[in-house]
Amino acid sequence: MPRSGAEARDRLERGALELYIERGYDQTTIADIAARAGVTQRTYFRHFPDKREVLFSVESRQQQALADALAEVASSAPPLAAVLQAFRSMAPALEDNRPLAVARHRVISVTPALRERELMKEAALGAVVADALRQRGLSEWSATLLAQVTTAALGHAIHTWVADRNSDINDLIVQAFTDLGEFASSHLGPR
Amino acid sequence: MPRSGAEARDRLERGALELYIERGYDQTTIADIAARAGVTQRTYFRHFPDKREVLFSVESRQQQALADALAEVASSAPPLAAVLQAFRSMAPALEDNRPLAVARHRVISVTPALRERELMKEAALGAVVADALRQRGLSEWSATLLAQVTTAALGHAIHTWVADRNSDINDLIVQAFTDLGEFASSHLGPR
DNA sequence: GTCTATATCGCGATAGAC
DNA sequence: GTCTATCGCGATATAGAC
């Protein structure tokens, strides 16, 4: 019953995940979540704008981390390599929270409403990448194209990672980029 | 004020787009949409599951068209080329509905809730592509990776198309795939 | 077609933390 | 005392149930 905002917020996040797993997203009411965290419904809405967002605070942190990582990559590195390096720098943090990530994705994958939100977060990540690429001098067209495509590849790597207990996210990211390059050049040919 | 299902549905779609443009999505109520179409709220929900879906019946048709196109591409064509060909086959239909597409995207781009739904539709398109690639013998990993990535490229082409009055969707799709191959091979290089 | 649950948000009052 | 989080009450509208 601490009054401190951060703790209540944390309890709301954990409780929501638990409830969404126990009963399913649709069968869980915001009142339930608030009750489990020992606060009122109104308080829930001060911390999160809607019923979905409780599960996505992680993504916000990842987005910030990615932005920082992108800024640190040497500006001499070619675009794709820079993005790859930034993505790989996120691996440790991801690997540390594997159990949580697996639990989250289990609920998300069976709940359309949550999947929509997840795609939105992925798009937000893409926007961050696009910004970084623009600052590296890429045209609007190229920056956005590469950002969208690489983000899609990252999403694919992460999905495979949470689904396969024995996989390593860093390896999967590298694999995705490698395969992408291989397919692209062998079938469409770079001039 | 015909009651015939198809006509009412059509009026609901047109009316919703108009209202979303006039007042904005948030300021529009489903009752408003139903009223403008001359039906009740209940009727609205018989045609569409929620407030967003009214704007996305086009996507459903595109998805079907894409599935058909993918099935018709010679199985001898390499994966990426097959997907590109299928995407290009959608160009005429898109070009025919340009004004509508522009109006839709204008509303969607400023409405997070609608953007989420759009991303979901894009993901659904990706699933169709992944299915086709799997049937062509690609591994689960490769099929999904290529599907996600090519779909992202298509999305980028379409966004550019609706934003640029003088662009041609077919050209943009080809350009996206070409640039993708170029970037991939010149910066990460396959072997 | 009617009824209801509940997500979402505005407002004024309250109560810990500094 | 000033913040800031919380509470409690109320209103609207989406979505689904009957």
GROMACS .gro file of C-alpha atoms (C1' of nucleotides) in nm:
model
  418
    1MET     CA    1   0.000   0.000   0.000
    2PRO     CA    2   0.296   0.229  -0.047
    3ARG     CA    3   0.199   0.554  -0.196
    4SER     CA    4   0.501   0.585  -0.414
    5GLY     CA    5   0.398   0.588  -0.774
    6ALA     CA    6   0.672   0.365  -0.905
    7GLU     CA    7   0.584   0.075  -0.679
    8ALA     CA    8   0.217   0.087  -0.757
    9ARG     CA    9   0.299   0.100  -1.124
   10ASP     CA   10   0.520  -0.202  -1.088
   11ARG     CA   11   0.253  -0.398  -0.905
   12LEU     CA   12   0.006  -0.308  -1.177
   13GLU     CA   13   0.240  -0.435  -1.446
   14ARG     CA   14   0.317  -0.764  -1.275
   15GLY     CA   15  -0.040  -0.822  -1.169
   16ALA     CA   16  -0.173  -0.751  -1.516
   17LEU     CA   17   0.061  -1.001  -1.676
   18GLU     CA   18  -0.038  -1.262  -1.420
   19LEU     CA   19  -0.407  -1.202  -1.472
   20TYR     CA   20  -0.382  -1.196  -1.849
   21ILE     CA   21  -0.210  -1.532  -1.829
   22GLU     CA   22  -0.444  -1.680  -1.570
   23ARG     CA   23  -0.778  -1.579  -1.716
   24GLY     CA   24  -0.693  -1.437  -2.051
   25TYR     CA   25  -0.695  -1.071  -2.158
   26ASP     CA   26  -1.065  -1.046  -2.241
   27GLN     CA   27  -1.172  -1.207  -1.915
   28THR     CA   28  -0.963  -0.966  -1.713
   29THR     CA   29  -1.106  -0.634  -1.611
   30ILE     CA   30  -0.906  -0.326  -1.525
   31ALA     CA   31  -1.080  -0.331  -1.190
   32ASP     CA   32  -0.927  -0.676  -1.135
   33ILE     CA   33  -0.581  -0.548  -1.212
   34ALA     CA   34  -0.622  -0.245  -0.993
   35ALA     CA   35  -0.759  -0.458  -0.708
   36ARG     CA   36  -0.464  -0.697  -0.724
   37ALA     CA   37  -0.228  -0.402  -0.707
   38GLY     CA   38  -0.420  -0.253  -0.418
   39VAL     CA   39  -0.524   0.065  -0.595
   40THR     CA   40  -0.837   0.191  -0.765
   41GLN     CA   41  -0.927   0.182  -1.129
   42ARG     CA   42  -0.870   0.553  -1.154
   43THR     CA   43  -0.513   0.510  -1.044
   44TYR     CA   44  -0.456   0.251  -1.311
   45PHE     CA   45  -0.543   0.506  -1.574
   46ARG     CA   46  -0.305   0.759  -1.435
   47HIS     CA   47  -0.021   0.519  -1.500
   48PHE     CA   48  -0.138   0.368  -1.825
   49PRO     CA   49  -0.354   0.518  -2.099
   50ASP     CA   50  -0.543   0.197  -2.172
   51LYS     CA   51  -0.581  -0.170  -2.097
   52ARG     CA   52  -0.301  -0.280  -2.329
   53GLU     CA   53  -0.020  -0.052  -2.236
   54VAL     CA   54   0.051  -0.220  -1.901
   55LEU     CA   55   0.237  -0.490  -2.086
   56PHE     CA   56   0.459  -0.263  -2.288
   57SER     CA   57   0.674  -0.056  -2.061
   58VAL     CA   58   0.962  -0.283  -2.149
   59GLU     CA   59   0.943  -0.177  -2.508
   60SER     CA   60   0.975   0.187  -2.414
   61ARG     CA   61   1.300   0.115  -2.240
   62GLN     CA   62   1.425  -0.089  -2.534
   63GLN     CA   63   1.340   0.195  -2.766
   64GLN     CA   64   1.547   0.436  -2.562
   65ALA     CA   65   1.834   0.189  -2.545
   66LEU     CA   66   1.823   0.145  -2.920
   67ALA     CA   67   1.831   0.518  -2.980
   68ASP     CA   68   2.136   0.548  -2.757
   69ALA     CA   69   2.309   0.258  -2.925
   70LEU     CA   70   2.246   0.398  -3.269
   71ALA     CA   71   2.396   0.729  -3.167
   72GLU     CA   72   2.712   0.560  -3.050
   73VAL     CA   73   2.784   0.357  -3.361
   74ALA     CA   74   3.069   0.506  -3.561
   75SER     CA   75   2.931   0.726  -3.832
   76SER     CA   76   3.174   0.568  -4.073
   77ALA     CA   77   2.998   0.234  -4.057
   78PRO     CA   78   2.772   0.157  -4.352
   79PRO     CA   79   2.399   0.191  -4.273
   80LEU     CA   80   2.303  -0.172  -4.250
   81ALA     CA   81   2.608  -0.258  -4.046
   82ALA     CA   82   2.533   0.027  -3.808
   83VAL     CA   83   2.179  -0.092  -3.754
   84LEU     CA   84   2.298  -0.447  -3.705
   85GLN     CA   85   2.548  -0.338  -3.446
   86ALA     CA   86   2.287  -0.138  -3.258
   87PHE     CA   87   2.045  -0.428  -3.263
   88ARG     CA   88   2.311  -0.664  -3.131
   89SER     CA   89   2.381  -0.429  -2.843
   90MET     CA   90   2.028  -0.497  -2.722
   91ALA     CA   91   2.092  -0.869  -2.694
   92PRO     CA   92   2.226  -0.883  -2.337
   93ALA     CA   93   1.931  -0.695  -2.194
   94LEU     CA   94   1.693  -0.921  -2.382
   95GLU     CA   95   1.869  -1.238  -2.275
   96ASP     CA   96   1.853  -1.124  -1.914
   97ASN     CA   97   1.477  -1.098  -1.925
   98ARG     CA   98   1.402  -1.408  -2.124
   99PRO     CA   99   1.143  -1.560  -1.886
  100LEU     CA  100   0.949  -1.239  -1.876
  101ALA     CA  101   0.968  -1.200  -2.251
  102VAL     CA  102   0.840  -1.552  -2.302
  103ALA     CA  103   0.548  -1.500  -2.067
  104ARG     CA  104   0.458  -1.172  -2.233
  105HIS     CA  105   0.470  -1.313  -2.582
  106ARG     CA  106   0.258  -1.607  -2.485
  107VAL     CA  107  -0.027  -1.376  -2.391
  108ILE     CA  108   0.035  -1.134  -2.674
  109SER     CA  109   0.037  -1.404  -2.941
  110VAL     CA  110  -0.311  -1.524  -2.848
  111THR     CA  111  -0.463  -1.179  -2.804
  112PRO     CA  112  -0.524  -0.975  -3.120
  113ALA     CA  113  -0.563  -0.653  -2.928
  114LEU     CA  114  -0.222  -0.699  -2.773
  115ARG     CA  115  -0.065  -0.805  -3.099
  116GLU     CA  116  -0.181  -0.482  -3.255
  117ARG     CA  117  -0.009  -0.287  -2.982
  118GLU     CA  118   0.306  -0.490  -3.024
  119LEU     CA  119   0.315  -0.408  -3.393
  120MET     CA  120   0.278  -0.043  -3.301
  121LYS     CA  121   0.581  -0.066  -3.074
  122GLU     CA  122   0.776  -0.232  -3.350
  123ALA     CA  123   0.680   0.053  -3.579
  124ALA     CA  124   0.801   0.297  -3.315
  125LEU     CA  125   1.135   0.117  -3.308
  126GLY     CA  126   1.142   0.150  -3.685
  127ALA     CA  127   1.090   0.523  -3.655
  128VAL     CA  128   1.389   0.547  -3.423
  129VAL     CA  129   1.603   0.360  -3.673
  130ALA     CA  130   1.478   0.576  -3.957
  131ASP     CA  131   1.573   0.888  -3.765
  132ALA     CA  132   1.923   0.759  -3.709
  133LEU     CA  133   1.964   0.668  -4.073
  134ARG     CA  134   1.840   1.008  -4.183
  135GLN     CA  135   2.101   1.169  -3.963
  136ARG     CA  136   2.359   0.958  -4.136
  137GLY     CA  137   2.264   1.127  -4.457
  138LEU     CA  138   2.039   0.867  -4.612
  139SER     CA  139   1.750   0.999  -4.816
  140GLU     CA  140   1.403   0.992  -4.668
  141TRP     CA  141   1.317   0.702  -4.895
  142SER     CA  142   1.620   0.493  -4.812
  143ALA     CA  143   1.616   0.568  -4.442
  144THR     CA  144   1.254   0.464  -4.405
  145LEU     CA  145   1.287   0.161  -4.629
  146LEU     CA  146   1.590   0.028  -4.446
  147ALA     CA  147   1.442   0.108  -4.109
  148GLN     CA  148   1.119  -0.076  -4.181
  149VAL     CA  149   1.293  -0.375  -4.327
  150THR     CA  150   1.558  -0.414  -4.059
  151THR     CA  151   1.301  -0.369  -3.786
  152ALA     CA  152   1.092  -0.641  -3.944
  153ALA     CA  153   1.399  -0.865  -3.943
  154LEU     CA  154   1.461  -0.787  -3.577
  155GLY     CA  155   1.101  -0.867  -3.496
  156HIS     CA  156   1.134  -1.199  -3.673
  157ALA     CA  157   1.449  -1.281  -3.479
  158ILE     CA  158   1.283  -1.198  -3.150
  159HIS     CA  159   0.977  -1.405  -3.228
  160THR     CA  160   1.192  -1.704  -3.310
  161TRP     CA  161   1.390  -1.645  -2.994
  162VAL     CA  162   1.094  -1.650  -2.758
  163ALA     CA  163   0.957  -1.958  -2.931
  164ASP     CA  164   1.279  -2.159  -2.918
  165ARG     CA  165   1.406  -2.226  -2.571
  166ASN     CA  166   1.759  -2.303  -2.686
  167SER     CA  167   1.820  -2.010  -2.910
  168ASP     CA  168   2.042  -1.711  -2.861
  169ILE     CA  169   1.900  -1.377  -2.962
  170ASN     CA  170   2.233  -1.236  -3.073
  171ASP     CA  171   2.288  -1.529  -3.309
  172LEU     CA  172   1.938  -1.499  -3.448
  173ILE     CA  173   1.977  -1.130  -3.521
  174VAL     CA  174   2.300  -1.191  -3.708
  175GLN     CA  175   2.143  -1.484  -3.888
  176ALA     CA  176   1.846  -1.276  -3.998
  177PHE     CA  177   2.066  -1.003  -4.142
  178THR     CA  178   2.293  -1.252  -4.311
  179ASP     CA  179   2.009  -1.446  -4.469
  180LEU     CA  180   1.852  -1.125  -4.581
  181GLY     CA  181   2.166  -1.017  -4.760
  182GLU     CA  182   2.203  -1.355  -4.916
  183PHE     CA  183   1.849  -1.373  -5.047
  184ALA     CA  184   1.851  -1.020  -5.175
  185SER     CA  185   2.171  -1.048  -5.370
  186SER     CA  186   2.129  -1.396  -5.504
  187HIS     CA  187   1.781  -1.353  -5.634
  188LEU     CA  188   1.745  -0.997  -5.741
  189GLY     CA  189   2.105  -0.917  -5.790
  190PRO     CA  190   2.272  -0.591  -5.697
  191ARG     CA  191   2.373  -0.459  -6.025
  192MET     CA  192  -3.238   0.421  -4.732
  193PRO     CA  193  -3.245   0.071  -4.872
  194ARG     CA  194  -3.210  -0.190  -4.604
  195SER     CA  195  -3.023  -0.430  -4.828
  196GLY     CA  196  -2.716  -0.542  -4.643
  197ALA     CA  197  -2.457  -0.461  -4.908
  198GLU     CA  198  -2.581  -0.110  -4.967
  199ALA     CA  199  -2.608  -0.026  -4.600
  200ARG     CA  200  -2.259  -0.159  -4.549
  201ASP     CA  201  -2.136   0.059  -4.827
  202ARG     CA  202  -2.300   0.368  -4.685
  203LEU     CA  203  -2.151   0.291  -4.347
  204GLU     CA  204  -1.804   0.269  -4.498
  205ARG     CA  205  -1.831   0.590  -4.695
  206GLY     CA  206  -2.001   0.777  -4.413
  207ALA     CA  207  -1.745   0.666  -4.159
  208LEU     CA  208  -1.457   0.785  -4.375
  209GLU     CA  209  -1.630   1.119  -4.425
  210LEU     CA  210  -1.696   1.164  -4.055
  211TYR     CA  211  -1.349   1.058  -3.953
  212ILE     CA  212  -1.212   1.319  -4.190
  213GLU     CA  213  -1.458   1.590  -4.093
  214ARG     CA  214  -1.445   1.562  -3.714
  215GLY     CA  215  -1.165   1.323  -3.651
  216TYR     CA  216  -1.188   0.962  -3.537
  217ASP     CA  217  -1.212   1.030  -3.164
  218GLN     CA  218  -1.483   1.288  -3.205
  219THR     CA  219  -1.693   1.053  -3.413
  220THR     CA  220  -1.929   0.815  -3.244
  221ILE     CA  221  -2.059   0.494  -3.391
  222ALA     CA  222  -2.406   0.634  -3.343
  223ASP     CA  223  -2.305   0.920  -3.574
  224ILE     CA  224  -2.191   0.679  -3.841
  225ALA     CA  225  -2.501   0.468  -3.813
  226ALA     CA  226  -2.723   0.775  -3.826
  227ARG     CA  227  -2.558   0.904  -4.140
  228ALA     CA  228  -2.611   0.566  -4.302
  229GLY     CA  229  -2.971   0.558  -4.187
  230VAL     CA  230  -2.939   0.250  -3.973
  231THR     CA  231  -2.909   0.174  -3.605
  232GLN     CA  232  -2.599   0.118  -3.401
  233ARG     CA  233  -2.685  -0.250  -3.382
  234THR     CA  234  -2.674  -0.272  -3.759
  235TYR     CA  235  -2.330  -0.118  -3.762
  236PHE     CA  236  -2.202  -0.395  -3.540
  237ARG     CA  237  -2.361  -0.657  -3.758
  238HIS     CA  238  -2.138  -0.543  -4.041
  239PHE     CA  239  -1.822  -0.450  -3.853
  240PRO     CA  240  -1.679  -0.588  -3.529
  241ASP     CA  241  -1.553  -0.255  -3.400
  242LYS     CA  242  -1.510   0.114  -3.470
  243ARG     CA  243  -1.190   0.069  -3.671
  244GLU     CA  244  -1.279  -0.203  -3.911
  245VAL     CA  245  -1.510   0.014  -4.122
  246LEU     CA  246  -1.207   0.156  -4.291
  247PHE     CA  247  -1.041  -0.171  -4.375
  248SER     CA  248  -1.264  -0.374  -4.601
  249VAL     CA  249  -1.035  -0.279  -4.888
  250GLU     CA  250  -0.746  -0.458  -4.724
  251SER     CA  251  -0.941  -0.780  -4.705
  252ARG     CA  252  -0.994  -0.774  -5.078
  253GLN     CA  253  -0.628  -0.696  -5.137
  254GLN     CA  254  -0.528  -0.986  -4.919
  255GLN     CA  255  -0.738  -1.224  -5.124
  256ALA     CA  256  -0.602  -1.082  -5.447
  257LEU     CA  257  -0.248  -1.126  -5.322
  258ALA     CA  258  -0.308  -1.487  -5.224
  259ASP     CA  259  -0.444  -1.557  -5.570
  260ALA     CA  260  -0.155  -1.381  -5.738
  261LEU     CA  261   0.100  -1.571  -5.535
  262ALA     CA  262  -0.059  -1.900  -5.630
  263GLU     CA  263  -0.032  -1.815  -5.997
  264VAL     CA  264   0.334  -1.723  -6.005
  265ALA     CA  265   0.544  -1.996  -6.167
  266SER     CA  266   0.689  -2.217  -5.898
  267SER     CA  267   1.021  -2.202  -6.077
  268ALA     CA  268   1.064  -1.835  -5.996
  269PRO     CA  269   1.300  -1.761  -5.710
  270PRO     CA  270   1.123  -1.657  -5.386
  271LEU     CA  271   1.189  -1.287  -5.389
  272ALA     CA  272   1.108  -1.257  -5.758
  273ALA     CA  273   0.783  -1.443  -5.701
  274VAL     CA  274   0.679  -1.211  -5.423
  275LEU     CA  275   0.776  -0.908  -5.627
  276GLN     CA  276   0.569  -1.028  -5.920
  277ALA     CA  277   0.268  -1.089  -5.697
  278PHE     CA  278   0.301  -0.745  -5.540
  279ARG     CA  279   0.322  -0.582  -5.880
  280SER     CA  280   0.004  -0.754  -5.987
  281MET     CA  281  -0.175  -0.552  -5.718
  282ALA     CA  282  -0.066  -0.223  -5.872
  283PRO     CA  283  -0.354  -0.168  -6.116
  284ALA     CA  284  -0.620  -0.216  -5.850
  285LEU     CA  285  -0.438   0.025  -5.622
  286GLU     CA  286  -0.388   0.286  -5.890
  287ASP     CA  287  -0.761   0.270  -5.969
  288ASN     CA  288  -0.852   0.365  -5.615
  289ARG     CA  289  -0.592   0.626  -5.552
  290PRO     CA  290  -0.822   0.905  -5.427
  291LEU     CA  291  -0.984   0.673  -5.179
  292ALA     CA  292  -0.649   0.541  -5.063
  293VAL     CA  293  -0.520   0.892  -5.008
  294ALA     CA  294  -0.823   0.992  -4.804
  295ARG     CA  295  -0.799   0.677  -4.594
  296HIS     CA  296  -0.432   0.721  -4.521
  297ARG     CA  297  -0.477   1.079  -4.426
  298VAL     CA  298  -0.709   0.979  -4.144
  299ILE     CA  299  -0.514   0.668  -4.052
  300SER     CA  300  -0.184   0.850  -4.026
  301VAL     CA  301  -0.315   1.090  -3.763
  302THR     CA  302  -0.506   0.832  -3.563
  303PRO     CA  303  -0.301   0.588  -3.355
  304ALA     CA  304  -0.590   0.348  -3.312
  305LEU     CA  305  -0.630   0.323  -3.688
  306ARG     CA  306  -0.260   0.296  -3.747
  307GLU     CA  307  -0.253  -0.006  -3.516
  308ARG     CA  308  -0.522  -0.171  -3.719
  309GLU     CA  309  -0.338  -0.093  -4.041
  310LEU     CA  310  -0.024  -0.258  -3.909
  311MET     CA  311  -0.233  -0.561  -3.822
  312LYS     CA  312  -0.357  -0.580  -4.179
  313GLU     CA  313  -0.003  -0.552  -4.304
  314ALA     CA  314   0.092  -0.840  -4.076
  315ALA     CA  315  -0.195  -1.041  -4.219
  316LEU     CA  316  -0.060  -0.976  -4.566
  317GLY     CA  317   0.275  -1.096  -4.442
  318ALA     CA  318   0.118  -1.418  -4.320
  319VAL     CA  319  -0.024  -1.479  -4.666
  320VAL     CA  320   0.317  -1.429  -4.822
  321ALA     CA  321   0.478  -1.655  -4.563
  322ASP     CA  322   0.229  -1.930  -4.644
  323ALA     CA  323   0.308  -1.907  -5.011
  324LEU     CA  324   0.681  -1.918  -4.948
  325ARG     CA  325   0.644  -2.220  -4.723
  326GLN     CA  326   0.459  -2.398  -4.998
  327ARG     CA  327   0.750  -2.324  -5.222
  328GLY     CA  328   0.968  -2.524  -4.991
  329LEU     CA  329   1.130  -2.247  -4.790
  330SER     CA  330   1.203  -2.326  -4.427
  331GLU     CA  331   0.980  -2.179  -4.161
  332TRP     CA  332   1.258  -1.936  -4.072
  333SER     CA  333   1.324  -1.817  -4.426
  334ALA     CA  334   0.961  -1.802  -4.527
  335THR     CA  335   0.867  -1.585  -4.233
  336LEU     CA  336   1.175  -1.366  -4.257
  337LEU     CA  337   1.125  -1.294  -4.626
  338ALA     CA  338   0.754  -1.247  -4.584
  339GLN     CA  339   0.796  -0.993  -4.307
  340VAL     CA  340   1.067  -0.805  -4.485
  341THR     CA  341   0.902  -0.791  -4.826
  342THR     CA  342   0.574  -0.689  -4.671
  343ALA     CA  343   0.750  -0.408  -4.490
  344ALA     CA  344   0.898  -0.299  -4.823
  345LEU     CA  345   0.554  -0.305  -4.982
  346GLY     CA  346   0.415  -0.100  -4.697
  347HIS     CA  347   0.688   0.153  -4.746
  348ALA     CA  348   0.618   0.175  -5.117
  349ILE     CA  349   0.248   0.227  -5.054
  350HIS     CA  350   0.309   0.496  -4.795
  351THR     CA  351   0.532   0.684  -5.032
  352TRP     CA  352   0.277   0.642  -5.306
  353VAL     CA  353  -0.013   0.795  -5.114
  354ALA     CA  354   0.209   1.080  -5.000
  355ASP     CA  355   0.342   1.166  -5.344
  356ARG     CA  356   0.079   1.272  -5.593
  357ASN     CA  357   0.297   1.205  -5.893
  358SER     CA  358   0.425   0.862  -5.809
  359ASP     CA  359   0.340   0.530  -5.962
  360ILE     CA  360   0.287   0.244  -5.723
  361ASN     CA  361   0.431  -0.016  -5.959
  362ASP     CA  362   0.752   0.181  -5.999
  363LEU     CA  363   0.783   0.232  -5.625
  364ILE     CA  364   0.743  -0.138  -5.551
  365VAL     CA  365   1.014  -0.225  -5.799
  366GLN     CA  366   1.232   0.052  -5.663
  367ALA     CA  367   1.193  -0.073  -5.308
  368PHE     CA  368   1.294  -0.426  -5.398
  369THR     CA  369   1.584  -0.305  -5.609
  370ASP     CA  370   1.718  -0.075  -5.341
  371LEU     CA  371   1.681  -0.347  -5.087
  372GLY     CA  372   1.892  -0.585  -5.291
  373GLU     CA  373   2.148  -0.317  -5.352
  374PHE     CA  374   2.186  -0.221  -4.989
  375ALA     CA  375   2.195  -0.577  -4.869
  376SER     CA  376   2.465  -0.690  -5.106
  377SER     CA  377   2.683  -0.384  -5.101
  378HIS     CA  378   2.697  -0.345  -4.728
  379LEU     CA  379   2.668  -0.686  -4.573
  380GLY     CA  380   2.758  -0.886  -4.874
  381PRO     CA  381   2.662  -1.250  -4.909
  382ARG     CA  382   2.978  -1.440  -4.894
  383DG     C1'  383  -3.361  -0.453  -3.092
  384DT     C1'  384  -3.280  -0.390  -2.590
  385DC     C1'  385  -2.977  -0.425  -2.196
  386DT     C1'  386  -2.543  -0.427  -1.968
  387DA     C1'  387  -2.063  -0.457  -1.865
  388DT     C1'  388  -1.668  -0.194  -1.858
  389DA     C1'  389  -1.311   0.092  -2.080
  390DT     C1'  390  -1.200   0.567  -2.068
  391DC     C1'  391  -1.169   1.015  -1.886
  392DG     C1'  392  -1.301   1.469  -1.617
  393DC     C1'  393  -1.328   1.674  -1.161
  394DG     C1'  394  -1.272   1.796  -0.677
  395DA     C1'  395  -1.107   1.629  -0.239
  396DT     C1'  396  -0.757   1.386   0.033
  397DA     C1'  397  -0.331   1.239   0.206
  398DG     C1'  398   0.152   1.081   0.211
  399DA     C1'  399   0.650   1.271   0.090
  400DC     C1'  400   0.973   1.645   0.106
  401DG     C1'  401   0.362   2.440   0.330
  402DT     C1'  402   0.394   2.253  -0.169
  403DC     C1'  403   0.400   1.852  -0.451
  404DT     C1'  404   0.217   1.468  -0.638
  405DA     C1'  405  -0.027   1.025  -0.608
  406DT     C1'  406  -0.448   0.856  -0.491
  407DC     C1'  407  -0.937   0.835  -0.420
  408DG     C1'  408  -1.428   0.845  -0.516
  409DC     C1'  409  -1.783   0.978  -0.797
  410DG     C1'  410  -1.979   1.048  -1.236
  411DA     C1'  411  -2.039   1.059  -1.745
  412DT     C1'  412  -1.999   0.870  -2.219
  413DA     C1'  413  -1.943   0.523  -2.555
  414DT     C1'  414  -1.775   0.083  -2.720
  415DA     C1'  415  -1.868  -0.379  -2.747
  416DG     C1'  416  -2.103  -0.786  -2.643
  417DA     C1'  417  -2.480  -1.043  -2.429
  418DC     C1'  418  -2.966  -1.165  -2.409
   0.00000   0.00000   0.00000
